Coordinates of C-alpha atoms in Angstrom, one line a residue:
Chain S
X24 CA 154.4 17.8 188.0
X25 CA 155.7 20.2 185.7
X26 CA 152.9 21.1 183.9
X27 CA 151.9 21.3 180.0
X28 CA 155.6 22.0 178.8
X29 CA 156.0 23.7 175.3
X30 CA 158.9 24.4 173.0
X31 CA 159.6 27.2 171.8
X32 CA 158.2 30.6 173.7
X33 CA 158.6 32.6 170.9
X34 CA 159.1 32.1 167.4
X35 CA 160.2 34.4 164.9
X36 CA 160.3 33.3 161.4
X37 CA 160.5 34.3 157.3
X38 CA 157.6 33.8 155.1
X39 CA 158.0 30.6 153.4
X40 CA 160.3 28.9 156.4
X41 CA 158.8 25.2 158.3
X42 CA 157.7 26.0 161.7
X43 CA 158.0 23.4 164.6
X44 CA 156.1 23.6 167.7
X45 CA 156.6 21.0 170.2
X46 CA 154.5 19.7 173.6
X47 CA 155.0 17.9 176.2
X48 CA 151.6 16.8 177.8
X49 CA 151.1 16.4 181.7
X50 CA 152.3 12.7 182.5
X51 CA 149.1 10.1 182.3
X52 CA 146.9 12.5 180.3
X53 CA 145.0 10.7 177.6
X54 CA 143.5 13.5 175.8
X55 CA 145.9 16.9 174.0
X56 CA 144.7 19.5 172.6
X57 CA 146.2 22.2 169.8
X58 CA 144.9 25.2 170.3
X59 CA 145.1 28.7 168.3
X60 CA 144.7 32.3 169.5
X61 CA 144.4 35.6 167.5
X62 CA 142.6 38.8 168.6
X63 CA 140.0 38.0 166.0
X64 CA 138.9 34.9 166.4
X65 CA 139.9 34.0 169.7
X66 CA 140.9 30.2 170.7
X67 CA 140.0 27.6 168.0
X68 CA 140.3 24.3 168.1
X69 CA 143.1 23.0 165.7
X70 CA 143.5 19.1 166.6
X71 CA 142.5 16.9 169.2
X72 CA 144.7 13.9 170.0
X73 CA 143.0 11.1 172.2
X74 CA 145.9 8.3 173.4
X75 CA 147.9 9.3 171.0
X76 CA 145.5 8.3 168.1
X77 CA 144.0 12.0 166.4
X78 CA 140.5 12.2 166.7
X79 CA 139.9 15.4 165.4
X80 CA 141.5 17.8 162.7
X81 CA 138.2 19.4 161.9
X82 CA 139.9 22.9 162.8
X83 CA 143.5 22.3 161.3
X84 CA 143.4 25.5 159.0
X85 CA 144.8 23.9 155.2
X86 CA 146.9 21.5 154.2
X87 CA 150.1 23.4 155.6
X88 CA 149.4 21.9 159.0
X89 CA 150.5 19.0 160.3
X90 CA 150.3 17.2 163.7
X91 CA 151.8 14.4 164.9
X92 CA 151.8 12.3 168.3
X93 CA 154.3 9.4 167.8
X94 CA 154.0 8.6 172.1
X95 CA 151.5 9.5 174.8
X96 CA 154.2 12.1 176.2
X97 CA 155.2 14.0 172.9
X98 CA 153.8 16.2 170.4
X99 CA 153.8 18.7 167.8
X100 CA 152.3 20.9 165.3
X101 CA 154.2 21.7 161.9
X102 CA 153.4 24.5 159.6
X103 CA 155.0 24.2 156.3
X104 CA 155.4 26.7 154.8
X105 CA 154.1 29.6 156.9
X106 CA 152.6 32.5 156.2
X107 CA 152.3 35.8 158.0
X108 CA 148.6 34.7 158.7
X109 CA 149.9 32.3 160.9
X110 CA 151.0 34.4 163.7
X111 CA 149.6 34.0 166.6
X112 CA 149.9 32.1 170.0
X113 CA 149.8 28.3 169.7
X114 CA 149.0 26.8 173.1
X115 CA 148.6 22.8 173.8
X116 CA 146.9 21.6 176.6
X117 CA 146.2 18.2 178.3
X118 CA 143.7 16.4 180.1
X119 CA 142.7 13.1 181.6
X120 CA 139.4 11.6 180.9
X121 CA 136.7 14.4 181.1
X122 CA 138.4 16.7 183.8
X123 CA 140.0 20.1 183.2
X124 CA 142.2 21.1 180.5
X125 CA 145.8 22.6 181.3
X126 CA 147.4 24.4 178.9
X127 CA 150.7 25.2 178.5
X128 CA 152.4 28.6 178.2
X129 CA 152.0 28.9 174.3
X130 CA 154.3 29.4 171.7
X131 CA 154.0 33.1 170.1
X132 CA 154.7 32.5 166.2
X133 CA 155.5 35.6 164.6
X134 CA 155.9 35.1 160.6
X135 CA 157.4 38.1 158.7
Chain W
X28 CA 125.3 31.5 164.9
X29 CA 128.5 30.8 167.0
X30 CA 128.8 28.2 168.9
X31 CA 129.9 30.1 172.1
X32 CA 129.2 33.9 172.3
X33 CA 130.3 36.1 175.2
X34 CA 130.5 40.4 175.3
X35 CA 133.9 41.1 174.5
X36 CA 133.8 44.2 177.0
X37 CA 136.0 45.9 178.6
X38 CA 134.1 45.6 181.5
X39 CA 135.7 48.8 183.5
X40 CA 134.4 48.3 187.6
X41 CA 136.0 49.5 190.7
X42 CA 137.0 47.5 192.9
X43 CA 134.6 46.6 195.6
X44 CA 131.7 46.3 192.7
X45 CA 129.7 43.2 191.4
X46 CA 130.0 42.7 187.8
X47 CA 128.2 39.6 185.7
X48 CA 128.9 38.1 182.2
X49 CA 126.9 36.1 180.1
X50 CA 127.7 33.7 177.8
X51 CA 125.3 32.0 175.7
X52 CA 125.7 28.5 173.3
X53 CA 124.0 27.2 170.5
X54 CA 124.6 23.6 171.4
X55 CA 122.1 22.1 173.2
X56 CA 123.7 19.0 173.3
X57 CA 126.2 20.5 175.4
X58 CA 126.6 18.9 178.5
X59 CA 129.8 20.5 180.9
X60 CA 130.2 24.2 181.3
X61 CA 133.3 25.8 182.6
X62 CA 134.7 29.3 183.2
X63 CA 138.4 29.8 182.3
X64 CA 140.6 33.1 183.1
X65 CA 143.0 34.2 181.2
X66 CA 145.5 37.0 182.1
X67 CA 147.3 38.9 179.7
X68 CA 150.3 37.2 177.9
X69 CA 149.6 34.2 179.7
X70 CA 147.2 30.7 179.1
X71 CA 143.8 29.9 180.2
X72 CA 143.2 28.8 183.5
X73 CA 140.2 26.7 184.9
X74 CA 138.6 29.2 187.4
X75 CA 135.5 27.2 188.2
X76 CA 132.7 24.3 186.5
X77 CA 129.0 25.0 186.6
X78 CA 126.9 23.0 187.5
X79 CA 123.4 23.0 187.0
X80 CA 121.9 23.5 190.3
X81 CA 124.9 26.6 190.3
X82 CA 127.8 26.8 192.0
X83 CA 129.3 29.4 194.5
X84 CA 133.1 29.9 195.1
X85 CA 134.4 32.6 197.4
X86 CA 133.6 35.9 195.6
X87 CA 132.6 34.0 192.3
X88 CA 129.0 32.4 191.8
X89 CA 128.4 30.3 188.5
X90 CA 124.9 29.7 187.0
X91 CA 123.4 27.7 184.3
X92 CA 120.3 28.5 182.6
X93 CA 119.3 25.3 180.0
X94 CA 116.5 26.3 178.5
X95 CA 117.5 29.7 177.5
X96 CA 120.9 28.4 177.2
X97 CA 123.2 30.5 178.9
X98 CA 125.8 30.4 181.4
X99 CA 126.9 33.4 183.6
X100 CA 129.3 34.2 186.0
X101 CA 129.0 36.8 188.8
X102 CA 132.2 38.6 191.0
X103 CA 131.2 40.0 194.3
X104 CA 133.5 42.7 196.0
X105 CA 135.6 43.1 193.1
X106 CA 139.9 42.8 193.6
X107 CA 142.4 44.6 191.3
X108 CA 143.7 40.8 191.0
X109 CA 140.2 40.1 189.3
X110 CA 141.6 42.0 186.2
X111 CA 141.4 39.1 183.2
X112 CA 140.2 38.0 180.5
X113 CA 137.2 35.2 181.6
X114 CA 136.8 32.9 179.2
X115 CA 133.3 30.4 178.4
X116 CA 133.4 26.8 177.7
X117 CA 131.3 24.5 176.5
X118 CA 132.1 20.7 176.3
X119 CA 129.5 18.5 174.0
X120 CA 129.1 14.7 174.5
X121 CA 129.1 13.8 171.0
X122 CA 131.5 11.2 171.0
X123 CA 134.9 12.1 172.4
X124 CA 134.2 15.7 173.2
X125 CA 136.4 18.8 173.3
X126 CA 136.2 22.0 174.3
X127 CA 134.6 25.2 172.7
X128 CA 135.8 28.4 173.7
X129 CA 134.4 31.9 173.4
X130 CA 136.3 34.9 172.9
X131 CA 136.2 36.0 176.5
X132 CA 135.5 39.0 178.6
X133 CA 137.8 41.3 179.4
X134 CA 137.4 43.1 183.1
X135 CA 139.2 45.5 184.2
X136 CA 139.0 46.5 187.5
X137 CA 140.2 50.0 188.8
X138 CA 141.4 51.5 192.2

């Protein structure tokens, strides 16, 4: 298996622009995760998808986020419109039942 | 209080030491423990669970204290390779539980 795919690695974008991050989740996981990590606060929590259906968005910052997961092997995370205070690594990760999480490589958004 | 607290470090050791981390959690609901590394520039990694009788793993040795609520993580005979960021993780039962992460620990380990 390939792993927790994501799409893209790096992201550079203007102040005001739609950001798209995209996942792939490991094949049979029922549970994905959207993760985001700064230096100051470390990896929070941002959604938690469970088969497809979110179960919590508790951590998804303002209204500027968006997350969708229209099939059990797709998602993503849409920031519109970004700020600068958005920059950060976005990582997803996937898991079946109550095992481990794997994450993917993380997209590093960078918003000027 | 937050709801998974761990030293930020560095931890600076050379190699061939024992280091330990804490982590403590405010939870006491929680019910799976886990510690995750995390080397630079790249994501977290399950490195071992805890269990509550502890759990040894090579080098690595994993305990769980309940009642004082606190999970630590000991490295014997410390490896350059070692060098990370070890992350804490707390899963709740509440329903369809996630995961809580601290910050992390950074170790750096030296020649």
């Amino acid at each position: 298996d390939a792993g927790v795919i994501q799409s893209p690695r790096h992201e550079v974008t203007e102040m005001g622009q739609e950001v798209t991050l995209r996942c792939k989740p490991i094949s049979g996981h029922n549970s994905l995760f959207w993760y985001r990590q700064t230096m100051m606060r470390g990896l929070e929590l941002l959604i938690y998808f469970n088969n497809n259906v979110p179960i919590d968005d508790s951590g998804m910052p303002e209204d500027r986020f968006s997350a969708k997961m229209p099939n059990a092997s797709f998602s993503t995370l849409k920031i519109q419109p970004s700020e600068p205070r958005d920059s950060a690594v976005y990582f997803c990760a996937s898991r079946e039942g109550n095992t481990e999480a794997f994450f993917g490589q993380g997209t590093r958004l960078t918003v000027v | 209080r937050k709801e998974v607290e761990q030293d930020p470090g560095p931890f600076n050791v050379p190699e061939g030491a024992t280091v330990a981390f804490n982590c403590t959690y405010s939870n006491s609901a929680s019910q799976s423990f886990f510690w995750y590394r995390q080397d630079c520039r790249k994501e977290p990694k399950l490195l071992m669970s805890v269990y509550s009788s502890g759990n040894e793993d090579g080098r690595f040795t994993a305990q769980l204290n309940r009642a004082s609520q606190y999970i630590s993580l000991l490295i014997r005979d410390s490896k350059l390779s070692d060098s990370a960021t070890y992350l804490c993780v707390v899963r709740s039962n509440s329903g369809y539980s996630t995961l809580t992460f601290g910050k992390g620990t950074m170790l750096l380990v030296s020649p």
